[in-house]
Amino acid sequence: DSGVTQTPKHLITATGQRVTLRCSPRSGDLSVYWYQQSLDQGLQFLIQYYNGEERAKGNILERFSAQQFPDLHSELNLSSLELGDSALYFCASSRSETQYFGPGTRLLVL
Amino acid sequence: DQQVKQNSPSLSVQEGRISILNCDYTNSMFDYFLWYKKYPAEGPTFLISISSIKDKNEDGRFTVFLNKSAKHLSLHIVPSQPGDSAVYFCAAMNSGGYQKVTFGTGTKLQVIP
């Protein structure tokens, strides 16, 4: 158990819809990262937050947004969903170089 | 542009033998490297890391070697066990930056009993 929690574990929705994925970092970790893993693909970095502020952006679509709240939990919002957005979405947290990953949210867009 | 490359998508090894997983990188600003292990339907689990000031780091059955001049690192697992069967991701970062980590595409290791 990494100490990073993610909800929900599974999510099934339809194209055009909007969903919110939630992540609670390890206690004391100020940085939160979001990654997408599509079928048979590596981990694609989406975005990083540090203590509530956006720190770095990766290959994140304009339809996607994220935020980190004062209690340090983070939410990833995915809107106007397309079939190709079906993937595993991982959150990770860190306080140094090593990132610790949550179990992921499996999103299926039908 | 794939800055971290794992050119072997899969690897099969007999139980008890050595597993060697390879990783190449192109960005000379990377100075910290990590290996993660991932089981299906689970998040990646941190395994071992190495700073660019070292060329070797060992933790039990796992050893990571770094060759900075060749921009190459490898993970050795000795002896390999069936429970090691998983996907292994190599990752790299510039520790002085915002700690954005770049991951390779992974190598699926199968340890055959």
Short mmCIF file of C-alpha atoms in Angstrom, two decimals:
data_model
loop_
_atom_site.label_atom_id
_atom_site.label_comp_id
_atom_site.label_asym_id
_atom_site.label_seq_id
_atom_site.Cartn_x
_atom_site.Cartn_y
_atom_site.Cartn_z
CA ASP A 1 0.00 0.00 0.00
CA SER A 2 1.62 3.23 -1.21
CA GLY A 3 -0.54 5.49 0.94
CA VAL A 4 -1.98 7.21 -2.14
CA THR A 5 -5.70 6.67 -2.62
CA GLN A 6 -7.76 7.16 -5.74
CA THR A 7 -11.49 7.08 -6.28
CA PRO A 8 -13.38 5.71 -8.01
CA LYS A 9 -11.61 2.49 -8.93
CA HIS A 10 -13.69 2.02 -12.06
CA LEU A 11 -15.77 4.44 -14.08
CA ILE A 12 -17.95 3.73 -17.09
CA THR A 13 -19.47 6.64 -18.96
CA ALA A 14 -20.60 7.75 -22.39
CA THR A 15 -18.99 9.95 -25.00
CA GLY A 16 -19.54 13.63 -24.42
CA GLN A 17 -19.84 13.27 -20.68
CA ARG A 18 -17.70 14.77 -17.93
CA VAL A 19 -16.09 12.91 -15.03
CA THR A 20 -14.01 13.79 -12.00
CA LEU A 21 -11.25 11.58 -10.64
CA ARG A 22 -10.06 12.09 -7.11
CA CYS A 23 -6.68 11.54 -5.50
CA SER A 24 -5.51 11.78 -1.90
CA PRO A 25 -1.71 11.95 -1.58
CA ARG A 26 0.43 10.34 1.10
CA SER A 27 0.43 12.22 4.35
CA GLY A 28 2.96 15.04 4.15
CA ASP A 29 3.44 14.93 0.37
CA LEU A 30 2.94 18.32 -1.24
CA SER A 31 3.34 17.26 -4.87
CA VAL A 32 0.66 15.45 -6.81
CA TYR A 33 1.06 14.14 -10.36
CA TRP A 34 -1.45 12.75 -12.82
CA TYR A 35 -0.63 10.17 -15.48
CA GLN A 36 -2.57 8.44 -18.22
CA GLN A 37 -1.86 4.91 -19.34
CA SER A 38 -3.68 3.83 -22.47
CA LEU A 39 -3.79 0.20 -23.62
CA ASP A 40 -0.27 -1.17 -24.11
CA GLN A 41 1.20 2.29 -23.69
CA GLY A 42 3.60 3.71 -21.19
CA LEU A 43 2.76 6.26 -18.55
CA GLN A 44 2.04 9.65 -20.06
CA PHE A 45 2.59 12.56 -17.70
CA LEU A 46 -0.38 14.92 -17.64
CA ILE A 47 0.14 17.53 -14.95
CA GLN A 48 1.82 18.25 -11.62
CA TYR A 49 0.67 20.33 -8.67
CA TYR A 50 2.73 21.46 -5.73
CA ASN A 51 1.00 22.76 -2.62
CA GLY A 52 -2.00 23.94 -4.58
CA GLU A 53 -0.19 25.45 -7.53
CA GLU A 54 0.32 24.04 -10.99
CA ARG A 55 4.02 23.20 -11.46
CA ALA A 56 4.38 21.37 -14.74
CA LYS A 57 2.24 20.37 -17.67
CA GLY A 58 2.69 17.40 -19.94
CA ASN A 59 0.53 16.01 -22.70
CA ILE A 60 -2.72 17.15 -21.17
CA LEU A 61 -5.61 17.90 -23.49
CA GLU A 62 -7.51 21.18 -23.22
CA ARG A 63 -10.62 19.14 -22.36
CA PHE A 64 -8.82 17.98 -19.22
CA SER A 65 -8.14 20.09 -16.15
CA ALA A 66 -6.95 19.51 -12.63
CA GLN A 67 -6.64 21.25 -9.33
CA GLN A 68 -5.16 20.68 -5.91
CA PHE A 69 -7.12 21.77 -2.88
CA PRO A 70 -5.91 23.26 0.43
CA ASP A 71 -6.07 19.81 2.07
CA LEU A 72 -3.73 18.68 -0.76
CA HIS A 73 -6.11 16.25 -2.39
CA SER A 74 -6.39 16.64 -6.13
CA GLU A 75 -9.05 16.20 -8.76
CA LEU A 76 -8.67 15.53 -12.47
CA ASN A 77 -11.62 16.67 -14.55
CA LEU A 78 -12.17 15.11 -17.95
CA SER A 79 -14.85 16.65 -20.16
CA SER A 80 -16.37 16.06 -23.60
CA LEU A 81 -15.14 12.52 -23.29
CA GLU A 82 -14.16 10.57 -26.37
CA LEU A 83 -13.68 6.86 -26.90
CA GLY A 84 -9.93 7.40 -26.98
CA ASP A 85 -9.95 8.74 -23.44
CA SER A 86 -10.54 5.23 -22.15
CA ALA A 87 -7.46 4.48 -20.08
CA LEU A 88 -6.02 3.98 -16.64
CA TYR A 89 -5.46 7.26 -14.82
CA PHE A 90 -2.86 7.22 -12.08
CA CYS A 91 -2.15 9.76 -9.43
CA ALA A 92 1.22 9.89 -7.67
CA SER A 93 2.55 11.96 -4.81
CA SER A 94 6.00 12.82 -3.58
CA ARG A 95 8.02 14.91 -1.16
CA SER A 96 11.36 14.17 -2.84
CA GLU A 97 12.51 12.52 -6.06
CA THR A 98 10.53 9.32 -5.61
CA GLN A 99 6.89 9.30 -6.63
CA TYR A 100 4.44 6.91 -5.01
CA PHE A 101 1.50 5.82 -7.10
CA GLY A 102 -2.10 5.17 -6.28
CA PRO A 103 -3.97 2.11 -7.58
CA GLY A 104 -5.45 4.03 -10.49
CA THR A 105 -8.90 4.72 -11.88
CA ARG A 106 -9.94 2.70 -14.90
CA LEU A 107 -12.07 4.84 -17.18
CA LEU A 108 -14.14 3.28 -19.91
CA VAL A 109 -15.89 5.57 -22.37
CA LEU A 110 -18.62 3.88 -24.40
CA ASP B 1 10.25 12.39 -28.94
CA GLN B 2 10.82 9.44 -26.64
CA GLN B 3 13.47 10.65 -24.19
CA VAL B 4 13.47 7.41 -22.22
CA LYS B 5 13.50 4.20 -24.21
CA GLN B 6 13.06 0.60 -23.24
CA ASN B 7 13.68 -1.20 -26.49
CA SER B 8 12.70 -4.66 -25.28
CA PRO B 9 8.94 -4.88 -24.83
CA SER B 10 9.23 -8.30 -23.23
CA LEU B 11 11.73 -10.65 -21.63
CA SER B 12 11.48 -14.27 -20.47
CA VAL B 13 13.87 -15.70 -17.91
CA GLN B 14 14.11 -18.98 -16.05
CA GLU B 15 13.56 -18.91 -12.31
CA GLY B 16 16.87 -18.57 -10.48
CA ARG B 17 18.67 -16.92 -13.40
CA ILE B 18 19.53 -13.27 -13.85
CA SER B 19 17.08 -10.83 -15.42
CA ILE B 20 18.60 -7.80 -17.11
CA LEU B 21 16.32 -4.98 -18.14
CA ASN B 22 17.75 -2.15 -20.18
CA CYS B 23 16.92 1.51 -20.57
CA ASP B 24 18.40 4.30 -22.69
CA TYR B 25 17.86 8.02 -22.37
CA THR B 26 18.63 10.97 -24.57
CA ASN B 27 18.28 14.00 -22.31
CA SER B 28 21.64 14.89 -20.74
CA MET B 29 19.82 16.97 -18.10
CA PHE B 30 18.47 13.82 -16.46
CA ASP B 31 20.36 13.18 -13.24
CA TYR B 32 18.12 10.84 -11.28
CA PHE B 33 16.76 7.52 -12.44
CA LEU B 34 14.16 5.19 -11.03
CA TRP B 35 12.76 1.75 -11.73
CA TYR B 36 9.14 0.92 -11.07
CA LYS B 37 7.41 -2.43 -11.13
CA LYS B 38 3.78 -2.74 -12.18
CA TYR B 39 1.37 -5.61 -11.83
CA PRO B 40 -1.83 -5.63 -13.91
CA ALA B 41 -4.61 -3.46 -12.53
CA GLU B 42 -2.29 -1.93 -9.92
CA GLY B 43 -0.33 1.28 -9.72
CA PRO B 44 3.42 1.27 -10.34
CA THR B 45 5.50 0.43 -7.27
CA PHE B 46 8.85 2.09 -6.67
CA LEU B 47 11.69 -0.42 -6.80
CA ILE B 48 15.08 1.24 -6.78
CA SER B 49 16.71 4.49 -7.85
CA ILE B 50 20.13 5.88 -8.65
CA SER B 51 21.61 9.34 -8.74
CA SER B 52 23.95 10.34 -11.55
CA ILE B 53 26.78 10.73 -9.05
CA LYS B 54 26.82 6.96 -8.67
CA ASP B 55 27.23 4.16 -11.17
CA LYS B 56 25.68 1.39 -9.11
CA ASN B 57 23.02 0.99 -6.47
CA GLU B 58 22.05 -2.28 -4.86
CA ASP B 59 19.03 -3.31 -2.82
CA GLY B 60 18.72 -7.00 -2.08
CA ARG B 61 18.20 -8.91 -5.31
CA PHE B 62 17.94 -5.69 -7.32
CA THR B 63 20.89 -3.73 -8.68
CA VAL B 64 20.77 -0.73 -10.97
CA PHE B 65 23.78 0.22 -13.08
CA LEU B 66 24.22 3.61 -14.68
CA ASN B 67 26.55 4.38 -17.58
CA LYS B 68 26.34 8.15 -18.02
CA SER B 69 28.61 8.34 -21.04
CA ALA B 70 26.41 5.86 -22.89
CA LYS B 71 23.21 7.30 -21.41
CA HIS B 72 22.24 3.80 -20.45
CA LEU B 73 21.00 2.13 -17.32
CA SER B 74 20.09 -1.41 -16.50
CA LEU B 75 18.27 -3.27 -13.77
CA HIS B 76 19.60 -6.65 -12.70
CA ILE B 77 17.44 -9.06 -10.74
CA VAL B 78 19.33 -11.98 -9.20
CA PRO B 79 18.00 -14.57 -8.66
CA SER B 80 14.78 -14.07 -10.58
CA GLN B 81 11.61 -15.35 -8.96
CA PRO B 82 8.16 -16.01 -10.45
CA GLY B 83 6.77 -13.17 -8.33
CA ASP B 84 9.03 -10.80 -10.25
CA SER B 85 6.85 -11.30 -13.32
CA ALA B 86 5.50 -7.81 -14.02
CA VAL B 87 6.03 -4.80 -16.25
CA TYR B 88 9.10 -2.78 -15.34
CA PHE B 89 9.26 0.92 -16.13
CA CYS B 90 12.42 2.92 -16.28
CA ALA B 91 12.03 6.60 -15.37
CA ALA B 92 14.28 9.63 -15.46
CA MET B 93 14.19 13.16 -14.13
CA ASN B 94 16.10 16.35 -13.60
CA SER B 95 16.14 16.55 -9.81
CA GLY B 96 16.87 20.26 -9.90
CA GLY B 97 13.73 21.04 -11.84
CA TYR B 98 10.12 20.55 -10.95
CA GLN B 99 10.75 16.81 -10.65
CA LYS B 100 8.78 15.97 -13.73
CA VAL B 101 9.46 12.31 -14.39
CA THR B 102 9.68 10.84 -17.86
CA PHE B 103 8.81 7.18 -18.12
CA GLY B 104 9.85 4.57 -20.63
CA THR B 105 7.28 2.34 -22.31
CA GLY B 106 8.01 -0.63 -20.07
CA THR B 107 9.40 -4.14 -20.38
CA LYS B 108 7.21 -7.09 -19.52
CA LEU B 109 9.25 -9.63 -17.58
CA GLN B 110 8.11 -13.22 -17.33
CA VAL B 111 9.96 -15.49 -14.94
CA ILE B 112 9.35 -19.09 -15.82
CA PRO B 113 9.26 -21.56 -12.90
#
